[in-house]
XYZ file of C-alpha atoms in Angstrom:
298
model
C -19.298 -87.434 -183.188
C -20.898 -89.183 -186.166
C -22.923 -91.549 -183.982
C -23.933 -88.687 -181.684
C -25.236 -86.746 -184.684
C -27.321 -89.739 -185.802
C -28.922 -89.810 -182.369
C -29.571 -86.065 -182.512
C -31.482 -86.281 -185.795
C -33.361 -89.375 -184.512
C -32.288 -91.445 -187.498
C -34.391 -94.470 -186.558
C -37.580 -92.400 -186.636
C -36.576 -90.944 -189.998
C -35.980 -94.420 -191.418
C -39.410 -95.467 -190.150
C -40.857 -92.417 -191.900
C -39.333 -93.451 -195.233
C -40.187 -97.143 -194.879
C -43.829 -96.562 -193.932
C -44.343 -94.000 -196.706
C -43.157 -96.483 -199.310
C -45.070 -99.347 -197.716
C -48.322 -97.400 -197.926
C -47.633 -96.142 -201.450
C -46.755 -99.648 -202.650
C -49.623 -101.477 -200.932
C -52.418 -98.918 -200.997
C -51.735 -97.042 -204.234
C -49.483 -98.955 -206.635
C -50.882 -102.407 -205.781
C -54.441 -101.096 -206.181
C -53.581 -99.951 -209.725
C -53.683 -96.197 -209.069
C -51.612 -93.845 -211.210
C -50.471 -90.998 -208.982
C -48.915 -87.571 -209.484
C -45.503 -88.731 -208.246
C -43.628 -91.626 -209.806
C -41.603 -93.774 -207.427
C -38.337 -91.827 -208.067
C -40.082 -88.468 -207.585
C -41.896 -89.756 -204.516
C -38.552 -90.874 -203.106
C -37.096 -87.396 -203.667
C -40.097 -85.773 -201.967
C -39.832 -88.140 -198.995
C -36.086 -87.538 -198.665
C -36.676 -83.784 -198.761
C -39.070 -84.047 -195.800
C -36.613 -86.281 -193.934
C -33.814 -83.739 -194.461
C -36.055 -80.951 -193.185
C -37.039 -82.961 -190.102
C -33.399 -83.915 -189.478
C -32.444 -80.241 -189.535
C -35.306 -79.333 -187.207
C -34.318 -82.088 -184.762
C -30.775 -80.710 -184.743
C -32.039 -77.197 -184.015
C -34.210 -78.563 -181.215
C -31.219 -80.339 -179.687
C -28.951 -77.299 -179.900
C -31.577 -75.034 -178.321
C -32.311 -77.424 -175.445
C -28.631 -78.228 -174.698
C -26.826 -74.954 -175.400
C -26.373 -74.276 -171.669
C -23.961 -77.210 -171.516
C -21.155 -74.964 -172.707
C -18.500 -76.201 -175.112
C -19.315 -79.878 -174.751
C -20.865 -79.850 -178.214
C -19.767 -78.015 -181.396
C -22.832 -75.778 -181.507
C -21.857 -73.685 -184.517
C -21.108 -76.742 -186.619
C -24.354 -78.416 -185.556
C -26.448 -75.402 -186.471
C -24.715 -74.927 -189.817
C -25.406 -78.593 -190.547
C -29.045 -78.087 -189.541
C -29.480 -75.030 -191.787
C -27.848 -76.823 -194.725
C -30.066 -79.882 -194.226
C -33.213 -77.733 -194.148
C -32.149 -75.680 -197.169
C -31.190 -78.753 -199.206
C -34.427 -80.514 -198.255
C -36.521 -77.503 -199.256
C -34.591 -77.196 -202.532
C -35.386 -80.820 -203.386
C -39.040 -80.206 -202.505
C -39.255 -77.190 -204.837
C -37.443 -78.962 -207.683
C -39.625 -82.075 -207.560
C -42.727 -79.850 -207.439
C -41.739 -78.331 -210.784
C -40.792 -81.743 -212.201
C -44.335 -83.079 -211.616
C -45.825 -79.817 -212.923
C -47.234 -78.820 -209.538
C -45.306 -75.618 -208.895
C -47.741 -74.542 -206.173
C -46.566 -77.520 -204.098
C -43.372 -75.555 -203.493
C -45.347 -73.001 -201.451
C -46.531 -75.836 -199.209
C -42.895 -76.742 -198.548
C -41.888 -73.136 -197.873
C -44.793 -72.620 -195.458
C -44.024 -75.914 -193.724
C -40.358 -75.014 -193.218
C -41.262 -71.544 -191.952
C -43.670 -72.763 -189.265
C -41.484 -75.710 -188.262
C -38.452 -73.459 -187.865
C -40.402 -70.982 -185.711
C -41.667 -73.769 -183.475
C -38.428 -75.744 -183.090
C -36.228 -72.674 -182.635
C -38.382 -70.870 -180.069
C -40.322 -73.680 -178.406
C -38.659 -76.964 -179.357
C -36.098 -76.780 -176.568
C -38.772 -77.010 -173.890
C -39.940 -80.435 -172.755
C -43.511 -80.849 -171.540
C -46.625 -82.837 -172.371
C -47.808 -80.098 -174.731
C -44.511 -79.982 -176.644
C -44.508 -83.784 -176.860
C -48.001 -83.679 -178.351
C -47.144 -80.862 -180.757
C -43.967 -82.627 -181.917
C -45.924 -85.854 -182.436
C -48.572 -83.922 -184.371
C -45.888 -82.329 -186.564
C -44.554 -85.749 -187.562
C -48.058 -86.983 -188.360
C -48.845 -83.806 -190.306
C -45.646 -84.074 -192.378
C -46.475 -87.694 -193.146
C -50.014 -86.877 -194.276
C -48.793 -83.879 -196.293
C -46.567 -86.130 -198.405
C -49.370 -88.673 -198.741
C -52.020 -86.133 -199.796
C -49.692 -84.514 -202.321
C -49.391 -87.846 -204.144
C -53.004 -87.912 -205.324
C -54.192 -90.471 -207.910
C -55.183 -89.098 -211.307
C -57.859 -90.126 -213.799
C -60.153 -91.878 -211.320
C -63.717 -92.916 -212.041
C -66.476 -92.867 -209.422
C -65.850 -96.370 -208.054
C -62.108 -95.715 -207.858
C -62.741 -92.482 -205.959
C -64.870 -94.413 -203.467
C -62.064 -96.935 -203.004
C -59.486 -94.177 -202.643
C -61.667 -92.460 -200.029
C -61.702 -95.668 -197.956
C -57.934 -95.931 -198.327
C -57.566 -92.322 -197.169
C -59.567 -93.102 -194.037
C -57.372 -96.140 -193.405
C -54.186 -94.085 -193.752
C -55.527 -91.418 -191.390
C -56.319 -94.211 -188.918
C -52.781 -95.615 -189.087
C -51.254 -92.155 -188.753
C -53.501 -91.471 -185.748
C -52.297 -94.689 -184.112
C -48.738 -93.615 -184.901
C -49.482 -90.236 -183.297
C -50.630 -91.976 -180.110
C -47.600 -94.290 -180.158
C -45.236 -91.323 -180.533
C -46.750 -89.590 -177.499
C -46.436 -92.792 -175.452
C -42.806 -93.231 -176.512
C -42.035 -89.597 -175.665
C -43.483 -90.022 -172.183
C -41.509 -93.223 -171.682
C -38.337 -91.411 -172.750
C -39.122 -88.625 -170.272
C -39.409 -91.201 -167.493
C -36.137 -92.854 -168.513
C -34.293 -89.510 -168.798
C -35.814 -87.889 -165.711
C -32.437 -87.361 -163.988
C -30.862 -85.828 -167.094
C -33.873 -83.557 -167.688
C -33.764 -82.422 -164.063
C -30.129 -81.331 -164.473
C -31.077 -79.424 -167.628
C -33.969 -77.752 -165.786
C -36.623 -79.190 -168.123
C -40.185 -79.134 -166.808
C -41.201 -82.575 -168.032
C -44.310 -84.356 -166.785
C -42.340 -86.915 -164.701
C -40.467 -84.075 -162.971
C -43.638 -82.086 -162.275
C -45.984 -84.909 -161.299
C -43.828 -87.984 -160.708
C -43.442 -91.304 -162.493
C -46.635 -92.864 -161.148
C -48.895 -90.185 -162.595
C -47.100 -90.330 -165.941
C -47.536 -94.084 -165.863
C -51.281 -93.509 -165.419
C -51.291 -91.091 -168.370
C -49.515 -93.660 -170.556
C -52.021 -96.298 -169.442
C -54.962 -94.047 -170.357
C -53.501 -93.168 -173.779
C -52.710 -96.847 -174.462
C -56.304 -97.811 -173.653
C -57.518 -95.228 -176.180
C -55.180 -96.710 -178.795
C -56.362 -100.219 -178.000
C -60.021 -99.192 -178.346
C -59.238 -97.503 -181.671
C -57.664 -100.699 -183.016
C -60.624 -102.676 -181.670
C -62.980 -100.411 -183.615
C -61.045 -101.203 -186.803
C -61.331 -104.923 -186.054
C -65.093 -104.573 -185.558
C -65.344 -102.663 -188.838
C -63.873 -105.696 -190.622
C -65.695 -108.242 -188.440
C -67.562 -109.606 -191.468
C -64.227 -110.819 -192.846
C -62.711 -113.298 -190.384
C -59.315 -113.172 -192.106
C -58.986 -109.402 -191.736
C -60.507 -109.434 -188.241
C -57.993 -112.052 -187.093
C -55.113 -110.121 -188.651
C -56.051 -106.860 -186.932
C -56.608 -108.693 -183.653
C -53.237 -110.476 -183.770
C -51.155 -107.564 -185.059
C -52.955 -104.744 -183.262
C -54.976 -105.631 -180.199
C -52.843 -108.417 -178.716
C -49.540 -106.444 -178.926
C -51.278 -103.453 -177.340
C -52.638 -105.588 -174.489
C -49.175 -107.121 -174.062
C -47.694 -103.625 -173.791
C -50.326 -102.543 -171.243
C -49.680 -105.650 -169.142
C -45.961 -104.893 -168.912
C -46.696 -101.199 -168.338
C -48.659 -102.035 -165.197
C -45.734 -104.130 -163.934
C -43.043 -101.515 -164.714
C -41.346 -99.818 -161.755
C -37.601 -99.403 -162.299
C -35.783 -97.461 -164.998
C -34.692 -100.705 -166.661
C -38.347 -101.811 -166.772
C -39.274 -98.663 -168.683
C -36.344 -99.122 -171.068
C -37.568 -102.639 -171.860
C -41.103 -101.309 -172.187
C -39.925 -98.736 -174.741
C -38.475 -101.535 -176.881
C -41.733 -103.487 -176.567
C -43.639 -100.442 -177.812
C -41.515 -100.396 -180.977
C -42.259 -104.086 -181.551
C -45.993 -103.518 -181.032
C -46.018 -100.670 -183.560
C -44.027 -102.732 -186.082
C -46.552 -105.562 -185.804
C -49.379 -103.114 -186.485
C -47.625 -101.994 -189.664
C -47.448 -105.614 -190.855
C -51.236 -105.590 -191.201
C -51.036 -103.022 -194.031
C -50.203 -105.507 -196.855
C -52.970 -107.851 -195.689
C -55.584 -105.103 -195.621
C -54.307 -103.910 -199.009
C -54.997 -107.410 -200.326
C -58.519 -107.116 -198.919
C -59.132 -103.841 -200.769
C -57.723 -105.274 -203.996
C -59.541 -108.598 -204.092
C -62.613 -108.279 -201.849
C -63.898 -104.698 -201.829
């Protein structure tokens, strides 16, 4: 039951959320010498509060989409756990907002929980391309909300210019993460097509077949590859940064696309899903190197 619950809340994605938040704060804020609204302990509390809220929402989504499976799962216990997780996460959010003397931040948390609960409870149980995109957008929005709340203080004009460039970089990385999440969701739909069919989900593979979904993934992956290429061109004047972006961004994406074109069986798509995680992890490794560029070159 414990391991099943970890899968329900998508614990790996939540760990990625925490790790990437702290990587960006460390490399792009702390390392650059910025003093921000949230100290590291307070930032940790805020991040954990969002993770608890997302864990609760994932549990609600699971219970709504699987409740027709009868008594196979302890639905009441799952939903009570979900409500407690959301309530505790929101409580932490409100408390840390008062600690940093930004009481109005608590209204952001309340509004976020309200809209997330409405979506996951009434629409989260349905599986389609639109719900995959909305769910991916929600994760990206939650990530950026935490990031934008932790604004630097006491900046001069040159520091504001640097922070603006860093903001654009973070939005770029989150956008790439948004694309990667959609791709992973489509791959999961292909892998779980038989299970989704039994649950009467109208996923894209069920409606249009694996080949068309494969074409959609290919198209989205090309967009992601072109986006990373644009970042490499932006830093083309610096060979070190250009090489880093090329090796950690473009090559892994091309490697993924190559194996995507060769994928046919369910096992091929399972392996491809793992390769997508590796490709995204390599892209994240470029963050410290680009942070060094901002610190010592810009």
